[in-house]
XYZ file of C-alpha atoms in Angstrom:
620
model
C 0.000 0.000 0.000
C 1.331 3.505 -0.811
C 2.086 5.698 2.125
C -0.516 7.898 0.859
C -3.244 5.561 0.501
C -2.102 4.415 3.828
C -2.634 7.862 5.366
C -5.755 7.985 4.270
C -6.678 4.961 5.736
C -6.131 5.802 9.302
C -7.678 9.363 8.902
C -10.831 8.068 8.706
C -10.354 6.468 12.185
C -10.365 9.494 14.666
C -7.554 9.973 17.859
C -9.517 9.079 20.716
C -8.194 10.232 24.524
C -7.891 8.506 27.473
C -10.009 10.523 28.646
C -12.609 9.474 26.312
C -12.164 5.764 26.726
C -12.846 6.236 30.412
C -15.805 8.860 30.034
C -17.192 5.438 27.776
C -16.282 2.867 30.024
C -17.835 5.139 33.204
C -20.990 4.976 30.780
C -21.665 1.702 30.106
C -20.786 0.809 33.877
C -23.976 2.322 34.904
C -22.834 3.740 38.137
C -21.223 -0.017 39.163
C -17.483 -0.178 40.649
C -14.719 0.449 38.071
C -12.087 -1.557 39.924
C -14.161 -4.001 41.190
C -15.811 -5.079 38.140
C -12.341 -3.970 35.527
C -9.435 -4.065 37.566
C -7.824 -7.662 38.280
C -6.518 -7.261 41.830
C -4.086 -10.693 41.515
C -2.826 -12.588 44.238
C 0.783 -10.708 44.453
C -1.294 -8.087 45.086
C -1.060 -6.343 41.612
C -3.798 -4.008 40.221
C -3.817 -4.699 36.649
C -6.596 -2.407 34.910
C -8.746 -3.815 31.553
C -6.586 -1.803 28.918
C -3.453 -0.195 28.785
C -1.944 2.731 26.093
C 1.038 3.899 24.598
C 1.722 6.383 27.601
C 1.525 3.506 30.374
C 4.981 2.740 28.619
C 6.698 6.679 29.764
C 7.233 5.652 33.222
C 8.623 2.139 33.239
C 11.364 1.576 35.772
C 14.071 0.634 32.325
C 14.338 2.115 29.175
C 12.968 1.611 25.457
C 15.816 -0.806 24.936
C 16.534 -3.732 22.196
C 17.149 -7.220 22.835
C 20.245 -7.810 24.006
C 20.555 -4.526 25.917
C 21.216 -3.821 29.305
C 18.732 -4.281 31.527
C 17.601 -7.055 29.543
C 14.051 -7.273 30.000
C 13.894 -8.010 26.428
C 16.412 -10.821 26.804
C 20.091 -11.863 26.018
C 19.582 -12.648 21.968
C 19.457 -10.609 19.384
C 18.886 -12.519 16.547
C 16.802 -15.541 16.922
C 14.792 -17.278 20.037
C 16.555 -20.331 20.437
C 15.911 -22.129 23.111
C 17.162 -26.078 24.210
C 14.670 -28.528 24.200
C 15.097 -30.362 27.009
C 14.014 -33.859 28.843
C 14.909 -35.531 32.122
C 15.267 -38.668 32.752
C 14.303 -40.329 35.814
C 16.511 -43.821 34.736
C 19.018 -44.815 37.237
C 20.741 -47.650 35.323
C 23.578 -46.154 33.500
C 23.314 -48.346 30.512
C 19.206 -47.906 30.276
C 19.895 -44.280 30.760
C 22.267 -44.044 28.115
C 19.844 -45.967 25.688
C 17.196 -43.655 26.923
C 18.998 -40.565 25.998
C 20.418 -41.904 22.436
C 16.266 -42.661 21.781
C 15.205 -39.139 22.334
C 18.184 -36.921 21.468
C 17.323 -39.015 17.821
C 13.176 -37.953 18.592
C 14.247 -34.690 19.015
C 15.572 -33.596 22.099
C 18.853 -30.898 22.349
C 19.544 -31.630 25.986
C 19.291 -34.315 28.654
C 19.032 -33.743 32.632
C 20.444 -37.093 33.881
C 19.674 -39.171 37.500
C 23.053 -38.811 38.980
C 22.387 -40.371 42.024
C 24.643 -43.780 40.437
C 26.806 -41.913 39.198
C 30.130 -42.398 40.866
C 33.308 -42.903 38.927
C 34.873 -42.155 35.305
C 33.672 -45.212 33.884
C 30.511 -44.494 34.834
C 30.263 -41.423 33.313
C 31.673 -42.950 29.786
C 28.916 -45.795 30.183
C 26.327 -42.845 30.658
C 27.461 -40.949 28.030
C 28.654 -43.201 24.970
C 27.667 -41.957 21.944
C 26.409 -38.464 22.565
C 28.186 -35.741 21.567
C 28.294 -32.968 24.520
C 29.585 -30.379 22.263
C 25.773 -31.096 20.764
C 24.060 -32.541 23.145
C 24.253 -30.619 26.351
C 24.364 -32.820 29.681
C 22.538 -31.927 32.887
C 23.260 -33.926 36.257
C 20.721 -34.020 38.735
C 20.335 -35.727 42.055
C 23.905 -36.580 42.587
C 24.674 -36.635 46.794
C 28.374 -35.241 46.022
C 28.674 -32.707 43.082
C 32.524 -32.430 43.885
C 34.058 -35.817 42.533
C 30.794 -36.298 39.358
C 31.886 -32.901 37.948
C 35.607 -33.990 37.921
C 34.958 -37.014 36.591
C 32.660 -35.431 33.900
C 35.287 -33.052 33.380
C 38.478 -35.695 32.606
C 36.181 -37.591 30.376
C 35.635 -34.400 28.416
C 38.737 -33.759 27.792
C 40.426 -37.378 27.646
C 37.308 -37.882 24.710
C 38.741 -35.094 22.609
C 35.895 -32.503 23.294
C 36.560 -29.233 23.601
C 35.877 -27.557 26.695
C 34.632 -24.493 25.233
C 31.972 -25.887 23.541
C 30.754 -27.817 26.494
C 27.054 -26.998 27.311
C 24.844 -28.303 30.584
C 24.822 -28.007 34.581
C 25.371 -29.308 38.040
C 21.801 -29.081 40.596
C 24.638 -27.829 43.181
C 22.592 -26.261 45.143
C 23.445 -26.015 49.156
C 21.149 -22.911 49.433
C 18.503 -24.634 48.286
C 19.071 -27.817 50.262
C 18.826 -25.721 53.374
C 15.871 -24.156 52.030
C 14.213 -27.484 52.152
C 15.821 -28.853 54.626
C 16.329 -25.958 57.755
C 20.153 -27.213 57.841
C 23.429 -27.121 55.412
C 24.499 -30.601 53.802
C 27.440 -30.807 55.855
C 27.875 -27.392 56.934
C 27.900 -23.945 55.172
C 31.720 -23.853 55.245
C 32.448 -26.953 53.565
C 29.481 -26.313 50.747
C 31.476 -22.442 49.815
C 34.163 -24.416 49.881
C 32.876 -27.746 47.587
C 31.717 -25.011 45.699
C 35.300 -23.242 45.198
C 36.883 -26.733 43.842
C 34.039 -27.089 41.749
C 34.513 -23.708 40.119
C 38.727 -24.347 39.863
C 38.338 -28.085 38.388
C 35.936 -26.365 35.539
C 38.638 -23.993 33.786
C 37.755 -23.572 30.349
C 34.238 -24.985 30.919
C 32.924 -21.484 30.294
C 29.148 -23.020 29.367
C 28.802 -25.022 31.914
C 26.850 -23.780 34.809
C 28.044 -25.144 38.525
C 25.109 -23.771 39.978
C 21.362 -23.926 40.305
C 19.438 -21.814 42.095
C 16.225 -23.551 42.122
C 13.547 -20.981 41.990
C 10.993 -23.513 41.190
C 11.036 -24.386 44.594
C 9.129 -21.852 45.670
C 6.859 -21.962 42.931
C 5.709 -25.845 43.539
C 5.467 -24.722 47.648
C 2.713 -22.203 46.382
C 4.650 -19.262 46.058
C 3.145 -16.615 43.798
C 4.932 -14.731 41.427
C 6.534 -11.552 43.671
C 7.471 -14.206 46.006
C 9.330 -16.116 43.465
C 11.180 -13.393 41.827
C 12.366 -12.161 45.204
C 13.262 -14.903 46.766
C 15.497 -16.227 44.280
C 17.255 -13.142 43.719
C 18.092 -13.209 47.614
C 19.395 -16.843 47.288
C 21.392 -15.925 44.014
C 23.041 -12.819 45.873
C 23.877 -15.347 48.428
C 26.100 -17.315 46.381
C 27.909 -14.169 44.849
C 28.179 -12.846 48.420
C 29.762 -15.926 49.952
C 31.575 -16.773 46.823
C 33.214 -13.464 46.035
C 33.777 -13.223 49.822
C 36.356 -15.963 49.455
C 38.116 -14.847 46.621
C 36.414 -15.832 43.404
C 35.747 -13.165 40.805
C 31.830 -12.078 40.179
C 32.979 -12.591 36.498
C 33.521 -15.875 37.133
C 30.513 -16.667 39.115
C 27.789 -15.117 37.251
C 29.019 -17.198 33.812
C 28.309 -20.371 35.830
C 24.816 -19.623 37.390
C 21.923 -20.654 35.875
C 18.085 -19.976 37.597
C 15.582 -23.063 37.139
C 12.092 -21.347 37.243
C 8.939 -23.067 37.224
C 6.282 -21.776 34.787
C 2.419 -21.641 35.539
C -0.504 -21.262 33.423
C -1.282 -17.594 33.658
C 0.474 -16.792 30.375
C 0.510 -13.597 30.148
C 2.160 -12.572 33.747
C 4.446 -15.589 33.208
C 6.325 -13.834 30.252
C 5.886 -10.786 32.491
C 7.389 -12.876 35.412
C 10.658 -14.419 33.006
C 11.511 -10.870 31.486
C 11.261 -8.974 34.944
C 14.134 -11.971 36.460
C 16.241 -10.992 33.869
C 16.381 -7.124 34.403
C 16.688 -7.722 37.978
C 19.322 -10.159 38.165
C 21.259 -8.131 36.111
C 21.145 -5.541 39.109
C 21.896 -7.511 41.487
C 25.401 -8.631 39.560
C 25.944 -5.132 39.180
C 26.358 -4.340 42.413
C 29.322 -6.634 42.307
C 30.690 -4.595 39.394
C 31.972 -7.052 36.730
C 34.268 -5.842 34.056
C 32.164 -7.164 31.252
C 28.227 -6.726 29.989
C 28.184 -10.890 30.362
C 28.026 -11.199 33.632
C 24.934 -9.098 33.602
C 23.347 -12.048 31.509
C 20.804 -14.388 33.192
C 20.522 -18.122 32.239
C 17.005 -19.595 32.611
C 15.953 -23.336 32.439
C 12.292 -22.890 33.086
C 10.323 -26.053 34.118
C 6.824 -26.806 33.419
C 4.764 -26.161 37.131
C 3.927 -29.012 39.708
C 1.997 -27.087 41.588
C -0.915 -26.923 39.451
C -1.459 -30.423 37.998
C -3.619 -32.739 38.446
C -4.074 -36.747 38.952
C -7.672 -36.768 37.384
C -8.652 -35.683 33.848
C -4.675 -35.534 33.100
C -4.759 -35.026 29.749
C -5.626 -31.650 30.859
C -1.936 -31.342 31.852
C -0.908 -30.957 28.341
C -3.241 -27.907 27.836
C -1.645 -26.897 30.759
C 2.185 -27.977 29.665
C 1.728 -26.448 26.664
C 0.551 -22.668 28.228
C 3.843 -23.039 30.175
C 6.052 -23.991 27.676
C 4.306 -20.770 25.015
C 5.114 -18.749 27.780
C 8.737 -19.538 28.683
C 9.604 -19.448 24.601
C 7.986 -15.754 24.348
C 10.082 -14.826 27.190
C 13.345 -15.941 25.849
C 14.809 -18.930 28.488
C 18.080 -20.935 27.259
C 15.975 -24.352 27.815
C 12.569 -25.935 28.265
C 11.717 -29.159 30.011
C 7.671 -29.998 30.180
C 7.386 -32.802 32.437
C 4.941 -35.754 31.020
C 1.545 -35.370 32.149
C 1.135 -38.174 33.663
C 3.630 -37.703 36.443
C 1.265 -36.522 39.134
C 0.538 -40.270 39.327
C 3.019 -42.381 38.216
C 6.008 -42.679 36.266
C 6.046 -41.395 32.875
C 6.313 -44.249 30.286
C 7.092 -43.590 26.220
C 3.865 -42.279 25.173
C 3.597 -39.002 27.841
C 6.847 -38.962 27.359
C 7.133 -38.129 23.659
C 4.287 -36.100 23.831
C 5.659 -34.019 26.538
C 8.965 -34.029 23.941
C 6.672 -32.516 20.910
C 5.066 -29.754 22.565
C 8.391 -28.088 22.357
C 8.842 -29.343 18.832
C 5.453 -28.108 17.436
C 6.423 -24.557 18.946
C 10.160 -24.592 17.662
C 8.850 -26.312 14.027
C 5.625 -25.693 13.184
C 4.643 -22.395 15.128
C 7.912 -20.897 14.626
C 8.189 -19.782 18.186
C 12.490 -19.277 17.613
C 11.729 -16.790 14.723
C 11.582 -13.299 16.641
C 13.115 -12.581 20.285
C 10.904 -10.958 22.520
C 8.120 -10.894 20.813
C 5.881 -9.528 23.518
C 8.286 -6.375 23.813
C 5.969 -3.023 22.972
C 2.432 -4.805 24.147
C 1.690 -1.914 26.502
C 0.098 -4.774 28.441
C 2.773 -6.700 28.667
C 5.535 -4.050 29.601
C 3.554 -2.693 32.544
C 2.799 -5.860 33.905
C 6.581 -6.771 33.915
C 7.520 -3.184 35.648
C 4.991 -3.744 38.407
C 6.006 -7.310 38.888
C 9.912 -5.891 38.621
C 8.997 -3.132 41.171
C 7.287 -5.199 43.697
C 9.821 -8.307 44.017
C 12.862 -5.470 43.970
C 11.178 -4.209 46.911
C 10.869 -7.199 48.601
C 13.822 -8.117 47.783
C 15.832 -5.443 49.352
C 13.741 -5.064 52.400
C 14.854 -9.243 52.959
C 18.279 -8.078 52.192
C 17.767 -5.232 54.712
C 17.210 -7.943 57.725
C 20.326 -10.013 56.868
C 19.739 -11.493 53.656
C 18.802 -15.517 52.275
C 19.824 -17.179 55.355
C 18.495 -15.301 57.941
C 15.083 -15.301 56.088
C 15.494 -19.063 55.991
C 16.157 -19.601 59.670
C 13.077 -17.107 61.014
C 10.946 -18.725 58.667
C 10.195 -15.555 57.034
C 10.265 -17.174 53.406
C 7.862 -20.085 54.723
C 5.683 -17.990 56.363
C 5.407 -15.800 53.422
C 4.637 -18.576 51.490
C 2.379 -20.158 53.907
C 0.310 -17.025 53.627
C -0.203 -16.797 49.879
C -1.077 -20.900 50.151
C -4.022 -19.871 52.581
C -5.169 -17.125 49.616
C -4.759 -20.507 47.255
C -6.149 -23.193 48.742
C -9.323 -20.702 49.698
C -10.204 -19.413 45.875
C -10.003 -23.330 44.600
C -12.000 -24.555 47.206
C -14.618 -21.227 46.907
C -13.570 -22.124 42.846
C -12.887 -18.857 42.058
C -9.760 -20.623 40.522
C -10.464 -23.281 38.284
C -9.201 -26.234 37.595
C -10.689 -28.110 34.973
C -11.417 -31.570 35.547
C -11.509 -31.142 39.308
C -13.367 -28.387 40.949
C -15.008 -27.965 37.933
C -16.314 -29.573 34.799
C -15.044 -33.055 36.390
C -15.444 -36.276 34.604
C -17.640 -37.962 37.078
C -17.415 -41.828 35.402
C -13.314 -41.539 35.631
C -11.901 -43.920 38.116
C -8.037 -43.001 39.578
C -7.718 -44.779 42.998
C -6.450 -48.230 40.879
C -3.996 -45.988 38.503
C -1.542 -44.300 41.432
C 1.685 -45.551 41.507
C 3.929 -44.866 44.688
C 6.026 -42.079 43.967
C 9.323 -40.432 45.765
C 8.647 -37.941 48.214
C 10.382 -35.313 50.149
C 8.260 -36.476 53.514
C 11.196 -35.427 55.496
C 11.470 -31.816 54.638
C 11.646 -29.760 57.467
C 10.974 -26.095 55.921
C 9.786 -25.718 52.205
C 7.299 -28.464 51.259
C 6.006 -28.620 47.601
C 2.401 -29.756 46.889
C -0.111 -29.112 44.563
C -3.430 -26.528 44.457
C -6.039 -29.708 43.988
C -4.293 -32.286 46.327
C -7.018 -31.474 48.653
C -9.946 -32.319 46.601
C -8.670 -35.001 44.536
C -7.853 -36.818 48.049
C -11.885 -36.061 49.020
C -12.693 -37.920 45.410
C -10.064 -40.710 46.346
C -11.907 -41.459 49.645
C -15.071 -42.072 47.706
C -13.364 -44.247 44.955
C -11.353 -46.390 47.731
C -15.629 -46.227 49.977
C -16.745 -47.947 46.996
C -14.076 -50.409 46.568
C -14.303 -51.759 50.116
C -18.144 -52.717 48.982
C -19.863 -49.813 50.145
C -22.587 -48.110 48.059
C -21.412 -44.994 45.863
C -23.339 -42.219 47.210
C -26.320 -41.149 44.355
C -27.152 -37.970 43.688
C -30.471 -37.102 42.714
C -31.440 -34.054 40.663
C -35.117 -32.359 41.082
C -35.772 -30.469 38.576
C -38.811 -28.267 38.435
C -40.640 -25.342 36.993
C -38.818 -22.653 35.242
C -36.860 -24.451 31.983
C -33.835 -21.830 32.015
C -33.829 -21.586 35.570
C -33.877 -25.774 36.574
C -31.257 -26.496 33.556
C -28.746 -24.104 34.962
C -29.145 -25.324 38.382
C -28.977 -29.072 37.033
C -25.704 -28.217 35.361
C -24.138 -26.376 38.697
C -25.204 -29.133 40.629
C -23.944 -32.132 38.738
C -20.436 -30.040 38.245
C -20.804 -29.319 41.996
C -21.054 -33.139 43.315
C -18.675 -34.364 40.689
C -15.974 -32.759 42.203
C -16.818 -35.469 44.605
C -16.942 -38.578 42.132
C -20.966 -39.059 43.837
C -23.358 -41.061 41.094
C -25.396 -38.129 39.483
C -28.689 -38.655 38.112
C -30.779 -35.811 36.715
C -34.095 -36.444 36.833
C -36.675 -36.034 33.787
C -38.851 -33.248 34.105
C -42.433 -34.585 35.860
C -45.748 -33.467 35.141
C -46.688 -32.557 38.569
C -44.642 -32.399 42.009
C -46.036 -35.299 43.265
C -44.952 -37.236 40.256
C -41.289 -35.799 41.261
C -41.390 -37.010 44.525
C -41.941 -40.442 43.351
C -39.664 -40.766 40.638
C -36.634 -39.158 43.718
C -37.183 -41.664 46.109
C -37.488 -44.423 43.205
C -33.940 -44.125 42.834
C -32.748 -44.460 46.320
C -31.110 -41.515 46.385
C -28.452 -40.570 49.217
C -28.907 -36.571 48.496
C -31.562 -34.851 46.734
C -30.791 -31.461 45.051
C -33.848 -29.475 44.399
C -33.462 -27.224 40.756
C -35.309 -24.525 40.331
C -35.989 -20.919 40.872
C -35.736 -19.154 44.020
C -39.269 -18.218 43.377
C -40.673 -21.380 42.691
C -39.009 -23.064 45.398
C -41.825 -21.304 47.578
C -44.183 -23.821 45.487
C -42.330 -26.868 46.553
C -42.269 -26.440 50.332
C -45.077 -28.914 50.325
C -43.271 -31.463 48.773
C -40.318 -30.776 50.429
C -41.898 -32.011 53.904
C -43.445 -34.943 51.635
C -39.891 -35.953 50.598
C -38.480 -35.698 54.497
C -41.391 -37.662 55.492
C -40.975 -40.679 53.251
C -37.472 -40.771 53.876
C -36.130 -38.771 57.063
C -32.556 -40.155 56.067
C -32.144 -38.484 52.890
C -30.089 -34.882 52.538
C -32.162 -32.418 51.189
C -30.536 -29.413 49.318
C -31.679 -26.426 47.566
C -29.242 -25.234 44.886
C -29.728 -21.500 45.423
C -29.711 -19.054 48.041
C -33.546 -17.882 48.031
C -32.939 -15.425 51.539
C -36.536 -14.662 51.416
C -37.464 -18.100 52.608
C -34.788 -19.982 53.786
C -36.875 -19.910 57.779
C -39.323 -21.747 55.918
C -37.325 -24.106 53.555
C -35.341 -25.259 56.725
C -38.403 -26.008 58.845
C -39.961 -27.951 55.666
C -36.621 -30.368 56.070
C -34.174 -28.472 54.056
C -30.159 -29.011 55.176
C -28.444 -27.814 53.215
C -27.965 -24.677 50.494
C -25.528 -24.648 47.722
C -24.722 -21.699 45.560
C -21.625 -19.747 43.784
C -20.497 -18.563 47.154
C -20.416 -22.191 48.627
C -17.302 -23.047 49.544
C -17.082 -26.606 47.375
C -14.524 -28.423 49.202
C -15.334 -27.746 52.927
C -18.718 -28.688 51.926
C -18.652 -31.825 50.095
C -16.260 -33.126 53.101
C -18.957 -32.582 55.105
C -21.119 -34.547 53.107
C -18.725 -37.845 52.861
C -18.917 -37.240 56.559
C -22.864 -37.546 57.199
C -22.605 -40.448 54.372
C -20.107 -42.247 56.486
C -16.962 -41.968 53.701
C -13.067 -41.340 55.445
């Protein structure tokens, strides 16, 4: 199109203010709250309003700045997104492993995080790695109970295969901060790990891509952390290391190449990019501080991990929705390295098939949606860049005021960090059960014919954790829907549910639907009861069915109509659990004398009350 043409184009749709927008918006409100029914007030305590413009962007806390530049909220690259596709393997055999790796480094994968708990001497690490090429292919050790003697073992073999050092990509999980973290106490003692730590760093000269420490952010995420909490907290256990380290004589050159943050990604996509691009501006001022003599050392590494915290043992193939959010969001953000986790690991190990699909989510976005085509591709969304600020501006502050009373450690050892968390977990745990957070497939829209209890597999734990514990957002409800599966299978009855439906067609349908959705959650039998032609026909057709709990659906009006049969229905069967789905206020003195028990509703909160219904139905 000719610039003219063009010109013309856009004339014919008018400026419009701010001021106008809001004047609009004010309008169609109708006199109701602004923020309450536009802003998103989000757990971190953010206030993110419905639209943002061009001049949210003048007051950012960094520049207008390209990829590449310092502070790097737009990232490290400049030319195209690459990223590692990466998958860990739980094998502990060193030959299976090996034959493992060979299998999906030919499927696909770029890097492999290995079990290093066996892995103990140099021929060990030639039987692990025979065949793969870790110039290529880069290596990532995990698990190992002594970091010291694996890395120079990995290290001869390297150079006694003819690889060059330089060229060498992975990582060690060394990570004593974050064993006290989880633990309340150093492996050893702080001492010894700085100085571990100081050997590691001298037996890795010329190693300059391989990274000798982890700082485990996704700790905090899979505890329940939310995103503030996150940022900060890892920043304070990252200074930690260049504190101590530098302390005893190692350059913050040298330490900042060989860092790399593992952050764990969530579902809400949008403040996840927000969340990876704010890490890297921040980081980079905390290294400054040290003042490095190069730009590098400025440069955040980021293996981001798919979440734990939010997955889920029943309807698991929602996991891959939910993988594949995560993974979107950590390749529009820029990380070095991706690994999903299969979605069947919430309960039991992965096998071939969740495996390989886990592999391909990466490889659709690298291959076919051409995710490694343009860095940063979220940089200039007003929405976007003031969304990273505030989350930038909030974890600096907490950050510093941490810092302020002593720093990682100290936080650690007053419990500050798992209090904090602790406290965001009770904001959690109360909008899933209230389902103001949804999770599909278990405190809503649940499949209620799917069966679990016989699938779970044992898993490893961390049951001995003293101070950070991970868990997940649904373990509460999907252990209420266990109970029931493992009541049946010791020969009891499944509790039924029966639906009442009655009068209004709109208003009995939705109330059929919220119902059936609401006792799922519960794995309860569900039937919803054809419409009758007259109450007493209802009442009938209820008890025909033997029902443990009867939900009457209809309008709060109508339900006025029913109190007759409601005392019909408590008479026939004085066992039963009546419930109204609804809150009709206007008549709940005379629903409850008629033999109503219970009420539930959009403000119900779903899990408290369904536990008390497997109590009165005798389910633990």
């Amino acid at each position: 199109m000719k610039p003219e043409k063009q010109k013309r184009l856009f004339e014919e749709f008018p400026t419009l203010s701010t001021e106008e927008w809001e004047n609009k918006i004010l309008e169609d409100l109708k006199g109701a709250d602004y923020d309450k029914k536009l802003v998103w007030s989000t757990v971190e305590g953010l206030k993110i309003r419905p639209y943002y413009r061009s001049e949210d962007l003048e007051d950012l806390g960094y520049p207008n700045i390209l990829p590449g530049q310092y502070p790097f909220a737009r990232g490290n690259k400049v030319k195209q997104n690459h990223w590692a596709i990466r998958q860990d393997l739980d094998e502990t055999n060193l030959t299976h492993a090996n034959k493992k790796a060979l299998d999906v480094i030919e499927k696909g994968a770029e890097a492999i995080g290995f079990n290093a708990s066996n892995l103990l001497h140099r021929d060990d690490v030639r039987t692990l790695l025979q065949g793969i090429d870790i110039q290529k292919i880069s290596t990532h050790f995990l698990h190992s109970s002594n970091y010291k003697p694996l890395v120079r073992e990995y290290f001869t073999y390297a150079r006694s295969s003819g690889f060059n050092p330089a060229q060498v990509e992975g990582s060690i999980n060394f990570d004593p901060l974050g064993f006290f973290l989880l633990y309340g106490k150093f492996y050893g003692s702080s001492d010894e790990n700085y100085r571990d730590a100081l050997e590691i760093f001298y037996s890795a000269a010329g190693f300059d891509k391989f990274q000798l420490i982890t700082i485990n952010g996704q700790h905090y995420h899979n505890a329940g952390a939310h995103i503030v909490e996150e940022l900060a907290f890892s920043l304070l256990q990252g200074n930690e290391y260049l504190a101590g380290l530098t302390s005893r004589g190692l350059d913050i050159d040298t330490i900042a190449q060989h860092i790399q943050f593992t952050v764990a990604v969530g579902s809400n996509f949008f403040l996840e990019i927000a969340k990876l691009r704010a890490i890297k501006m921040l980081w980079a001022r905390v290294v400054e501080q040290y003042k490095p003599r190069g730009e590098e050392a400025l440069k955040i590494r980021i293996h981001a991990t798919s979440s734990n915290w939010n997955k889920s043992i029943y309807d698991p193939y929602v996991n891959v929705l939910r993988t594949t959010t995560e993974a979107m969001a950590a390749a529009i953000a820029g990380v070095d390295s991706i690994t999903v986790a299969p979605f069947d690991v919430t309960y039991k190990k992965a096998d071939d098939f969740s495996s390989r699909i886990a592999r391909n989510q990466q490889i659709i976005l690298r291959h076919e949606s051409y995710f490694d085509k343009v860095v940063d591709p979220a940089g200039g969304s007003y929405y976007i860049e003031q969304i990273t600020d505030q989350i930038a501006r909030a974890a600096w502050k907490m950050f510093v005021e941490l810092e302020e009373q002593g720093g990682f450690v100290p936080a650690v050892e007053k419990g500050i960090i798992k209090s904090e968390i602790e406290k965001t977990c009770q904001k959690h745990d109360l909008d899933i059960a209230m389902r103001r957070q949804i999770f599909v497939g278990v405190n809503q829209y649940p499949n209620t014919q799917e069966k679990m209890l016989e699938k779970l597999q044992p898993t490893a734990g961390l049951s001995d954790l003293a101070q950070l514990k991970p868990y997940r957002g649904v373990q509460a409800f999907e252990a209420l829907r266990l109970s029931v599966e493992s009541h049946e299978q010791k020969g009891n009855k499944m509790p039924l549910v029966y639906l009442f439906t009655w009068g209004n067609l709109a208003m009995r349908k939705a109330r059929a639907t919220f119902s059936t959705n609401f006792f799922g959650c519960a794995g309860y039998n569900i039937i919803e009861g054809a419409a009758a032609a007259n109450l007493s026909e209802g009442i009938d057709k209820a008890l025909a069915s033997n029902p443990d709990i009867i939900v009457l659906c209809s309008s709060d009006e109508e339900y006025a109509d029913m109190v007759a049969a409601i005392k019909e229905l408590r008479k026939r069967n004085p066992d039963v659990q009546l419930v109204i789905a609804g809150n009709p206020q206007e008549i709940l003195q005379e629903l409850n004398q008629a033999g109503v028990q219970h009420y539930i509703h959009l403000r119900t909160n779903t899990l408290e009350s369904l536990q008390k219904f497997n109590d009165l139905l005798g389910i633990v």
